[in-house]
mmCIF file of C-alpha atoms in Angstrom:
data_model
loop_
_atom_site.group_PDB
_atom_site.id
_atom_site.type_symbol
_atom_site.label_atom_id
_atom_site.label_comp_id
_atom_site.label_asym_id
_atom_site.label_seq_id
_atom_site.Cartn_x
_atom_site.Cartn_y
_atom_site.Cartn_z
ATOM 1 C CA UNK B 82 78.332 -40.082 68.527
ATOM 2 C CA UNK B 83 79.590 -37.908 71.573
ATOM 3 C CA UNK B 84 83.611 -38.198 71.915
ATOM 4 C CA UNK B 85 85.628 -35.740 74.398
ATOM 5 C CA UNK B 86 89.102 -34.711 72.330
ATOM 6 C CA UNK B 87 91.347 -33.576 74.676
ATOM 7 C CA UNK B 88 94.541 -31.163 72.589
ATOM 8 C CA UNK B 89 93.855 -29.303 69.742
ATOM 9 C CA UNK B 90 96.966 -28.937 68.308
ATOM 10 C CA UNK B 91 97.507 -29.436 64.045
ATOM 11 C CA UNK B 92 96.224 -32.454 64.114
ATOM 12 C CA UNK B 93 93.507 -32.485 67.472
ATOM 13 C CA UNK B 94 91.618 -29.676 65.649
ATOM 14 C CA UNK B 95 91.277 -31.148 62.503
ATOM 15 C CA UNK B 96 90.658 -34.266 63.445
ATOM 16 C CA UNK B 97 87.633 -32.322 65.246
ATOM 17 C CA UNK B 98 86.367 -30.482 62.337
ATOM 18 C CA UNK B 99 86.390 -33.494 60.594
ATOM 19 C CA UNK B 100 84.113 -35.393 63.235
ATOM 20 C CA UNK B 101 81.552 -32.244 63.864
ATOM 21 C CA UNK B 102 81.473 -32.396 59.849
ATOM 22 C CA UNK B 103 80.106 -36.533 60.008
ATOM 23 C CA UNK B 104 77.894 -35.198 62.540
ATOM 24 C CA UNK B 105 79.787 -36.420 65.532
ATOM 25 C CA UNK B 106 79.565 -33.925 69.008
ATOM 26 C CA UNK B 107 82.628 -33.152 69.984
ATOM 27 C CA UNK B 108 83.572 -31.846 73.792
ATOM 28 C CA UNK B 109 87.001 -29.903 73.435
ATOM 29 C CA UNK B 110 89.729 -29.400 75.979
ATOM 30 C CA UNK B 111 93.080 -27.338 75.573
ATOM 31 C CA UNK B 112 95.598 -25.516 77.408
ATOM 32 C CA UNK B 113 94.806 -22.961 75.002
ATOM 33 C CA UNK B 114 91.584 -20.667 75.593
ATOM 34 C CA UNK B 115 92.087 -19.852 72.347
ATOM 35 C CA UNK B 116 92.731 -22.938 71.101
ATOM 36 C CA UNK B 117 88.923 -24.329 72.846
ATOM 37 C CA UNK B 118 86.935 -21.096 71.789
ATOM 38 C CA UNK B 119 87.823 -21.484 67.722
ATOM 39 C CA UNK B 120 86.282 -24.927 67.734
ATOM 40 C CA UNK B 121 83.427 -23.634 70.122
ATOM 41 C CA UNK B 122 82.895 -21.173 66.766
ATOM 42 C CA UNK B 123 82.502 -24.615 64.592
ATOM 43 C CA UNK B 124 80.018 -26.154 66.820
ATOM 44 C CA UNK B 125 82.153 -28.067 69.685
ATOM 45 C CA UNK B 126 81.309 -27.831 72.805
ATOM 46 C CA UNK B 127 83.687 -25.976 75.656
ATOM 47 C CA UNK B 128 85.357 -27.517 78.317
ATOM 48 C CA UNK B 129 87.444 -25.716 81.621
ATOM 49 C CA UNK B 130 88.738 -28.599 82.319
ATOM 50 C CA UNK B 131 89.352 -32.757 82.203
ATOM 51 C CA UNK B 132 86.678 -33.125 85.307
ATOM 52 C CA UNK B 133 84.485 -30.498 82.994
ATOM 53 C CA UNK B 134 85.189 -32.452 79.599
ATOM 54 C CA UNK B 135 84.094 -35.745 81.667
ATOM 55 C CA UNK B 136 81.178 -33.895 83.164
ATOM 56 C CA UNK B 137 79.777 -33.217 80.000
ATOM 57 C CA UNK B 138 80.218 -36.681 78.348
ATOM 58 C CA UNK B 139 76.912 -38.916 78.371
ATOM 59 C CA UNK B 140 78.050 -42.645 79.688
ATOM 60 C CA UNK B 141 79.679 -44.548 78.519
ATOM 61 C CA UNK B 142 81.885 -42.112 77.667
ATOM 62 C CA UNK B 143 84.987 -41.867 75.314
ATOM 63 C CA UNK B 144 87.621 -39.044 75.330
ATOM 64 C CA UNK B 145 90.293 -39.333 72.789
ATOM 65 C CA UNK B 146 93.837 -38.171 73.937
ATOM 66 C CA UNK B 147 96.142 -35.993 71.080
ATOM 67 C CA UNK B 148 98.725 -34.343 73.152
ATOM 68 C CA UNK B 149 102.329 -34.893 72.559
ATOM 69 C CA UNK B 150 103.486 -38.522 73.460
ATOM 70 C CA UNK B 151 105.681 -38.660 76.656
ATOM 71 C CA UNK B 152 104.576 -36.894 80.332
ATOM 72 C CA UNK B 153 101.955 -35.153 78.525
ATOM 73 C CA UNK B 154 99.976 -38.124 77.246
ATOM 74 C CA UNK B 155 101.113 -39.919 80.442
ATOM 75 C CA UNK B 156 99.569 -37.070 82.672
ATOM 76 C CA UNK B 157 96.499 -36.457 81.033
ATOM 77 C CA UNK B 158 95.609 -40.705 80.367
ATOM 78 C CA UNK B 159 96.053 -40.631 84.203
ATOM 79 C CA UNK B 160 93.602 -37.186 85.149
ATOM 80 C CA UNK B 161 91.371 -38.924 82.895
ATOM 81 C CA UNK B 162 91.428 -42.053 84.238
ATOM 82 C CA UNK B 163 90.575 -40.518 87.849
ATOM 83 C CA UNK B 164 87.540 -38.825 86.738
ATOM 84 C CA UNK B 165 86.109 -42.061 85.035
ATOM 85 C CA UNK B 166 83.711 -44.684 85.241
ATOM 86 C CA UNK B 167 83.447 -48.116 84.448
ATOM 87 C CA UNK B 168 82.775 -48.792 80.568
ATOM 88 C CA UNK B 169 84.722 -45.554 79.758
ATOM 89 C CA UNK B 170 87.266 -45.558 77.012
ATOM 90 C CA UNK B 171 90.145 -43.914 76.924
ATOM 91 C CA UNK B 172 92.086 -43.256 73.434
ATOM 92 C CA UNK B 173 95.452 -42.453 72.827
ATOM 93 C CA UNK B 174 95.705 -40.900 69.228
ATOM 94 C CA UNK B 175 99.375 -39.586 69.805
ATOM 95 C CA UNK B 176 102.985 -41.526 68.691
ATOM 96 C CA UNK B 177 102.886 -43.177 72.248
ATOM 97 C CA UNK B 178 105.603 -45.788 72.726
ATOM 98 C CA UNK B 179 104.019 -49.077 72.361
ATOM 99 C CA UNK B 180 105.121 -50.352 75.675
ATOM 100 C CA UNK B 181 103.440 -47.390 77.517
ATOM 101 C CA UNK B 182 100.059 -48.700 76.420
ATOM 102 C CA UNK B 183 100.432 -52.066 77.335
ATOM 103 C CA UNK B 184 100.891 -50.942 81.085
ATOM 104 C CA UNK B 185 98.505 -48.171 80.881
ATOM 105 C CA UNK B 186 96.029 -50.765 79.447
ATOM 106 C CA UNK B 187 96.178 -52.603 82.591
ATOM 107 C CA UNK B 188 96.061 -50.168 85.072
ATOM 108 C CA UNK B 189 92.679 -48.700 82.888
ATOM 109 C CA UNK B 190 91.250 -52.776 83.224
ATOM 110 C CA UNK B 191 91.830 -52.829 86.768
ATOM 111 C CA UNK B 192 89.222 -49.800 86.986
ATOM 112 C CA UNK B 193 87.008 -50.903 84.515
ATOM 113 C CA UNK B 194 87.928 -48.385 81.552
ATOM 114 C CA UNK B 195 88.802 -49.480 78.384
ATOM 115 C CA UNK B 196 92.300 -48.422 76.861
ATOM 116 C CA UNK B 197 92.361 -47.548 72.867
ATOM 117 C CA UNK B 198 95.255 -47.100 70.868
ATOM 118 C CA UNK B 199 95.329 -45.228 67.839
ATOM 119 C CA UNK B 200 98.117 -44.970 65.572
ATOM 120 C CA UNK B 201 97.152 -41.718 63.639
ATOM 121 C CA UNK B 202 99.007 -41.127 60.200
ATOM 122 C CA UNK B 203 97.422 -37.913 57.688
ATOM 123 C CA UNK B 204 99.154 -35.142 59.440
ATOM 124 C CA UNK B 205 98.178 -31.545 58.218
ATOM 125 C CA UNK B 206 96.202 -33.104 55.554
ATOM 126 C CA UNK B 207 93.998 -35.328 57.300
ATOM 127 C CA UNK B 208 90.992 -32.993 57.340
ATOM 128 C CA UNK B 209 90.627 -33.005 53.981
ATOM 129 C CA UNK B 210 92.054 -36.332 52.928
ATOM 130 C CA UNK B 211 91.002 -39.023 56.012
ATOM 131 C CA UNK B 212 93.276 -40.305 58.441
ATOM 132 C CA UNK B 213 94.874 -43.831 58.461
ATOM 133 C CA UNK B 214 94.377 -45.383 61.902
ATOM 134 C CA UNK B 215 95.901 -48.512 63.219
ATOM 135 C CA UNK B 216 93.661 -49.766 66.384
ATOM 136 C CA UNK B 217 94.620 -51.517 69.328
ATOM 137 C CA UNK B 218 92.861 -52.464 72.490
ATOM 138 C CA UNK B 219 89.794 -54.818 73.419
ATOM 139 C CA UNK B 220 87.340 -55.422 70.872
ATOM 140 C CA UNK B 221 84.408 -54.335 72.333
ATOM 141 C CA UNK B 222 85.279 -50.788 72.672
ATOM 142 C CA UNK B 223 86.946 -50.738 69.377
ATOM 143 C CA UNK B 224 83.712 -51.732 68.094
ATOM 144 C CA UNK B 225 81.609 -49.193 70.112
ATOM 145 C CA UNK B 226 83.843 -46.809 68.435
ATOM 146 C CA UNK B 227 83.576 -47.798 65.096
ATOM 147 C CA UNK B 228 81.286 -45.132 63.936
ATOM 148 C CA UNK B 229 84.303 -41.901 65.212
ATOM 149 C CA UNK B 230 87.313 -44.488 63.444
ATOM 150 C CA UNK B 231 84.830 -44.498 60.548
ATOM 151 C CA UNK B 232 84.306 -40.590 59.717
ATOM 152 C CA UNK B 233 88.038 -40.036 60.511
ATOM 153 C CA UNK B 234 89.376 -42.437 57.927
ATOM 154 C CA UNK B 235 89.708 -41.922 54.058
ATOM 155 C CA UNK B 236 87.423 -44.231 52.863
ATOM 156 C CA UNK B 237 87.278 -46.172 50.144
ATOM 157 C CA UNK B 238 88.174 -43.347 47.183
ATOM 158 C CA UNK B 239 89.366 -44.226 43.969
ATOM 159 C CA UNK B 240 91.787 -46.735 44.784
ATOM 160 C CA UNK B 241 90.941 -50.223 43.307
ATOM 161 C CA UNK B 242 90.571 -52.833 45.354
ATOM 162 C CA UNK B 243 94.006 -55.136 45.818
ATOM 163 C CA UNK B 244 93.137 -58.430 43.361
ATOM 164 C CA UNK B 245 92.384 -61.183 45.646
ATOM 165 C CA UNK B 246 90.764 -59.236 48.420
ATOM 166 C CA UNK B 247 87.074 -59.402 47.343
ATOM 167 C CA UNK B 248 85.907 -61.504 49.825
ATOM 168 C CA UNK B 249 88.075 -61.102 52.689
ATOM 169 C CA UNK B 250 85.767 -58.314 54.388
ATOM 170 C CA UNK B 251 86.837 -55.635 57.151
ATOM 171 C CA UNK B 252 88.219 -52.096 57.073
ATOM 172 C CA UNK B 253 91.597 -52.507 55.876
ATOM 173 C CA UNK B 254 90.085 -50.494 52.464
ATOM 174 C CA UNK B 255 88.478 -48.030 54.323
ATOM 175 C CA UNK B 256 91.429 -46.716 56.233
ATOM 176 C CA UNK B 257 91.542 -48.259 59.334
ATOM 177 C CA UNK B 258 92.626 -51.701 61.352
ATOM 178 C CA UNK B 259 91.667 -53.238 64.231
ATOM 179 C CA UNK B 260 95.550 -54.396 64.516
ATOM 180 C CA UNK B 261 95.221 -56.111 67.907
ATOM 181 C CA UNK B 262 95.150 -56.138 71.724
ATOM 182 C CA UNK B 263 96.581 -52.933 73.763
ATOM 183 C CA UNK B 264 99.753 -51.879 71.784
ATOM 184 C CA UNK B 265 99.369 -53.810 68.358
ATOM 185 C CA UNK B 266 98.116 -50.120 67.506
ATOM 186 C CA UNK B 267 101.088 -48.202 68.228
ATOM 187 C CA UNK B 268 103.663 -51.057 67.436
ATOM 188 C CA UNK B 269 102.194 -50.805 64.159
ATOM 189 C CA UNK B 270 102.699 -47.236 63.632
ATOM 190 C CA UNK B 271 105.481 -47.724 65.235
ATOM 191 C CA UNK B 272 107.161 -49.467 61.976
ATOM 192 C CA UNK B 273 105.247 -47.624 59.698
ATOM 193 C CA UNK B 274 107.077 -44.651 60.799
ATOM 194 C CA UNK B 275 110.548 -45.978 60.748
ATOM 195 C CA UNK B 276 109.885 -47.276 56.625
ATOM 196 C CA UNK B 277 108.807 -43.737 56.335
ATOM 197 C CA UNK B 278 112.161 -42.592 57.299
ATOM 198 C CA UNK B 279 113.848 -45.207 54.947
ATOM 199 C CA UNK B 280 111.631 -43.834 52.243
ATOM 200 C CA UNK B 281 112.123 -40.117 52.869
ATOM 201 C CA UNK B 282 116.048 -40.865 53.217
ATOM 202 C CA UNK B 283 116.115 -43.116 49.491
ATOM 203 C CA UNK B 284 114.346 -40.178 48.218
ATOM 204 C CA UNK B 285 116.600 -37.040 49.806
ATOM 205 C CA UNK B 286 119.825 -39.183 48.660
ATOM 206 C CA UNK B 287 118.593 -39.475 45.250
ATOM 207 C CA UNK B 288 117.517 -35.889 44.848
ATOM 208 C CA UNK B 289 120.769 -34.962 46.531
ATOM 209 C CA UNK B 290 122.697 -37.103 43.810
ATOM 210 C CA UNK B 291 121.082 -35.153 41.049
ATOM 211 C CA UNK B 292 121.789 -31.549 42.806
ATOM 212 C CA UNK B 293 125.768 -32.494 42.767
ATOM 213 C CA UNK B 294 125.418 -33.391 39.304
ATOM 214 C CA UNK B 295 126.798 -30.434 38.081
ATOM 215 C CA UNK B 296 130.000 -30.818 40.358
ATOM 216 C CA UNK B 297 133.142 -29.634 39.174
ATOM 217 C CA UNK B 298 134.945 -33.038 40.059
ATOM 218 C CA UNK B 299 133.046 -34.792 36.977
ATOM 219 C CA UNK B 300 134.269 -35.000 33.693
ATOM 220 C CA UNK B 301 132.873 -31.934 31.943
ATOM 221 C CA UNK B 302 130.955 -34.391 29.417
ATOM 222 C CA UNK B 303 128.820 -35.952 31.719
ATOM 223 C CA UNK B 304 127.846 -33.040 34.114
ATOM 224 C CA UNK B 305 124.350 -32.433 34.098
ATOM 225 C CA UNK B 306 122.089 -29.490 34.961
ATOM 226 C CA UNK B 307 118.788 -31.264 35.568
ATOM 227 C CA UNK B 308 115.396 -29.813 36.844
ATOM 228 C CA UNK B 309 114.536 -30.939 40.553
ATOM 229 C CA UNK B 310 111.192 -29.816 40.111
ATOM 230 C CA UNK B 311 110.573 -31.631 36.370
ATOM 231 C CA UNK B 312 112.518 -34.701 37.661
ATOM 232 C CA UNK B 313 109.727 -35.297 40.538
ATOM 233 C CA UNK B 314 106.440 -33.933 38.400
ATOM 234 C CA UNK B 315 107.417 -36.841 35.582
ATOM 235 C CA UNK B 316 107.983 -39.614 38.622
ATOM 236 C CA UNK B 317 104.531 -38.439 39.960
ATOM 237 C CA UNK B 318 103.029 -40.225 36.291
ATOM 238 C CA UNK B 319 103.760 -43.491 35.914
ATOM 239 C CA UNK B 320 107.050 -44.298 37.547
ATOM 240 C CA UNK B 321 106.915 -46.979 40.208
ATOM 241 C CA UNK B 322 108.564 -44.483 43.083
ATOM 242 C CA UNK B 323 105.377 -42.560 42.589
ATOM 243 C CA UNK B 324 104.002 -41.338 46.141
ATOM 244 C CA UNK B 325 102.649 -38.994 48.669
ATOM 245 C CA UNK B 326 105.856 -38.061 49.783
ATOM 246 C CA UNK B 327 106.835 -37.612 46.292
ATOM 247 C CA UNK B 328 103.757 -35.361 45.616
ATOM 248 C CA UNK B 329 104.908 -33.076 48.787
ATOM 249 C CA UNK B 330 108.855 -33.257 47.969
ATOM 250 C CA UNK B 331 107.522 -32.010 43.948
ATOM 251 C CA UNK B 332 105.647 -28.935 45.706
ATOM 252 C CA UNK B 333 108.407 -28.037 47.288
ATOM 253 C CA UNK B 334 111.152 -28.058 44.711
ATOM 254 C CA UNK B 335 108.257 -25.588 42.919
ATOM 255 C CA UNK B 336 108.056 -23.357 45.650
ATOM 256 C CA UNK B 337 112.184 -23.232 46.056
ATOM 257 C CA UNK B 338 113.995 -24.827 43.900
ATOM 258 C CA UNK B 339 116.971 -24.939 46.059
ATOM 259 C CA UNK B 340 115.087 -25.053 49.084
ATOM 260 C CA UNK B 341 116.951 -22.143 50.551
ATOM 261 C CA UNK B 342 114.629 -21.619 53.749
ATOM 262 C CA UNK B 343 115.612 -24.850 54.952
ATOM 263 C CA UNK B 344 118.640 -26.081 56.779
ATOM 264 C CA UNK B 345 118.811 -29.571 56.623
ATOM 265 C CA UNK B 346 118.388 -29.901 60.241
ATOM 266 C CA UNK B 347 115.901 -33.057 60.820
ATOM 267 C CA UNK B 348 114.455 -34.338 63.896
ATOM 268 C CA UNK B 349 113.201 -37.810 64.380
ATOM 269 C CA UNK B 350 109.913 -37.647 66.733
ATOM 270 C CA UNK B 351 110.979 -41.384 68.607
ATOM 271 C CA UNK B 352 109.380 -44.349 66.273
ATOM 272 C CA UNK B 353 112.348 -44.395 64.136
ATOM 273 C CA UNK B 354 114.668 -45.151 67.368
ATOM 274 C CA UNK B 355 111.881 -47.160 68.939
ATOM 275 C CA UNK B 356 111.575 -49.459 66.036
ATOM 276 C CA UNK B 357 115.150 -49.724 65.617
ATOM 277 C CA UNK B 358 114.902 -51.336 69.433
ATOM 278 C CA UNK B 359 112.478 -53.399 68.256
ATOM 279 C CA UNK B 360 114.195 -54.801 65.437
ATOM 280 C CA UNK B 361 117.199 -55.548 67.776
ATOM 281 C CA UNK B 362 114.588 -57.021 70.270
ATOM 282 C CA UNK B 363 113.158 -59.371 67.419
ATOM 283 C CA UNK B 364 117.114 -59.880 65.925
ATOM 284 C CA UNK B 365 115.603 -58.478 62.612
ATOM 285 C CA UNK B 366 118.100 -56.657 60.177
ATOM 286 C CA UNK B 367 117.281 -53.278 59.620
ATOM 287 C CA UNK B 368 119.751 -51.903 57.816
ATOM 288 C CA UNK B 369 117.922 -49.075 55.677
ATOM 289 C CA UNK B 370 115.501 -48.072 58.595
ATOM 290 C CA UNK B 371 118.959 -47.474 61.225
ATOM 291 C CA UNK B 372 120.885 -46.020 58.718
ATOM 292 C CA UNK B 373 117.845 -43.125 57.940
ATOM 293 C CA UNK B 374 118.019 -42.618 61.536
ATOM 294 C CA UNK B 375 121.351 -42.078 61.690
ATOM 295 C CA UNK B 376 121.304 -39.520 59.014
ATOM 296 C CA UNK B 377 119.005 -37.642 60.904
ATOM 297 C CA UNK B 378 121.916 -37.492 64.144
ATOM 298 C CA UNK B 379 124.208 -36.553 61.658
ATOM 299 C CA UNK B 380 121.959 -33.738 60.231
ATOM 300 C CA UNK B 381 121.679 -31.874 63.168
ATOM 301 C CA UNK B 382 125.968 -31.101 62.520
ATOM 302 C CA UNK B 383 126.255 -30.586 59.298
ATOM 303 C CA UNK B 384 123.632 -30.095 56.147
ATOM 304 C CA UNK B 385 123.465 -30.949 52.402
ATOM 305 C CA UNK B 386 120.759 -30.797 49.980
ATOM 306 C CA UNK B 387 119.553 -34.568 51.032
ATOM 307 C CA UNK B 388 119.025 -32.941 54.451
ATOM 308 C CA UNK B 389 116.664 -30.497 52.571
ATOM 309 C CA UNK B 390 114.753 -32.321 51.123
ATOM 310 C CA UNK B 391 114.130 -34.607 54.212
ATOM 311 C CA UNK B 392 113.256 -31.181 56.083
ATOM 312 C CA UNK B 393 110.924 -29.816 52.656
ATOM 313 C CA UNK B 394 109.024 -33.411 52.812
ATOM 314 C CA UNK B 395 108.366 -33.049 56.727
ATOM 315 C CA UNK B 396 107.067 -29.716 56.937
ATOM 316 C CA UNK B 397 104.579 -30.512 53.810
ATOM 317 C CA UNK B 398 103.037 -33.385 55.584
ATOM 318 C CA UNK B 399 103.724 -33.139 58.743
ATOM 319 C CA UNK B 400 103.654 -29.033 59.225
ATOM 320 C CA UNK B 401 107.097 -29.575 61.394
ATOM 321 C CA UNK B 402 109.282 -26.567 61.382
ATOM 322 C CA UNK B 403 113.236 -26.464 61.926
ATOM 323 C CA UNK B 404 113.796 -25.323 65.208
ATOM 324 C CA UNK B 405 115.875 -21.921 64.921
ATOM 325 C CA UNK B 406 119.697 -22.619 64.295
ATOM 326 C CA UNK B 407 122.114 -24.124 67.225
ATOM 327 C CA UNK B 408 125.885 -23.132 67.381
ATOM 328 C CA UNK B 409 127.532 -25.938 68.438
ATOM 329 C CA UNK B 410 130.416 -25.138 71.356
ATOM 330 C CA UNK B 411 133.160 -26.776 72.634
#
């Protein structure tokens, strides 16, 4: 299938290889020339431009939007939108705020295009390993574009089936959900990344709990010296907090044990606040999912080993990197 992919940033590229690789062709756009000619040496095909990428789709066509959420994706659903014709789709792969989709949805619908969103999760990894996608937007182009959602996500693997699920059908087991109309998508991924938070956070504190152990305000008798790095290999066999994140915090403890390159300084990309909002929206208690936000404010002024961790675990799946140090002034 032909699909423009418009940003081809971490996650744009890969998701690219991964599409020429299920035998997908694959127009590229970038603000990067350099960006648009490594992908042109794998086998996509150049673009100079959003009226070029359209130019060179085959109708009707689908161009699949990873630039940063915000007045980027905002700019560039819009360009698009002017350059297309009716039965186009339009996909927004970003962290877009739910919200945003459900208006951009209908100004697409007035035209005639069709307005996909796709909540992405697989970061750096996703070449290799699949990316999980949750869908949102009408179901006939989310069917049309079954066959791109298909190479992109993990697949089956390994992983048994969940008891009680053998004849309930769809793609849930394959990687990816049609979650909805316009929105459902992102509101999904929304909340997915705000328990990620939580679950980063319960790990950091526990980690951080164990690092203190040794403090000089314990009773000599029951100060331990433990191994960071042992501590998460053993919980990686067996132990019900086994996990992905897990997996990427134990790498990192090998690679630096005290995690020394890393500040504790921890953004939060927008879900975490947005699905705090939503949770006051719905009057749902989120206690766990706030406070993790809130420990990423307080990160940004002062930094302990929890911090770390938090920072260790984002730049393994995520590739984010601190931004340089900020002196605070008065």
């Amino acid at each position: 299938m032909q699909l423009g992919m418009v940003g081809l940033g971490r996650m744009g590229a890969n998701m690219t290889r991964r599409l020429m690789r299920g035998g997908h062709q694959l127009v590229v756009s970038d603000l990067s020339p350099e960006a648009v000619k490594q992908l042109v040496g794998e086998g996509a095909t150049a673009s100079s431009s959003l009226e070029d990428l359209v130019g060179k789709l085959t109708p009707p066509r689908a161009a699949w939007v990873m630039v940063p959420a915000g007045g980027p994706t905002e700019n560039t659903v819009q360009a698009l939108l002017q350059r297309m014709q009716e039965g186009d789709t339009i996909i927004d792969g970003g962290n877009s705020y739910f919200k945003d989709d459900v208006r951009r949805s209908l100004i697409c619908k007035a035209k005639g295009v069709h307005y996909v969103d796709v909540g992405t999760s697989g970061g750096v990894w996703g070449l290799e390993r699949g990316y999980c996608m949750m869908i949102g937007g009408p179901k006939e182009a989310v069917t049309r574009l079954d066959p791109i959602f298909k190479t992109l996500a993990p697949g089956r693997g390994d992983i048994p089936l969940t008891p009680g699920r053998e004849k309930m059908g769809g793609t849930a087991e394959d990687g990816y959900i049609h979650c909805g109309p316009s929105g459902s998508g992102h509101f999904v991924k929304m909340v997915h990344n705000g328990i990620e938070y939580g679950m980063m956070q319960a790990y950091a504190e526990g980690f951080d709990i164990f690092k203190n152990a040794t403090s000089k305000d314990l009773p000599e008798d029951i100060r331990y010296d433990l191994n960071l790095a042992d501590i998460a290999e053993v919980w990686r066999r067996g132990s019900v907090v086994s996990s992905w994140l897990l997996d990427l915090t134990a790498i990192a403890l090998v690679e630096s044990p005290n995690l020394s390159e890393y500040s504790g300084f921890v953004q939060d990309s927008g879900e975490g606040r947005w699905t705090i909002q939503a949770a006051i929206d719905e009057a749902v208690p989120a206690e766990v999912l706030t406070a993790a936000l809130y420990t990423r404010f307080r990160s940004r002024q002062e930094h302990t080993f929890a911090e770390k961790i938090l920072s260790a675990m984002r730049k393994k799946f995520g590739g984010h990197v601190e931004p340089k140090s900020q002196t605070k002034t008065a």
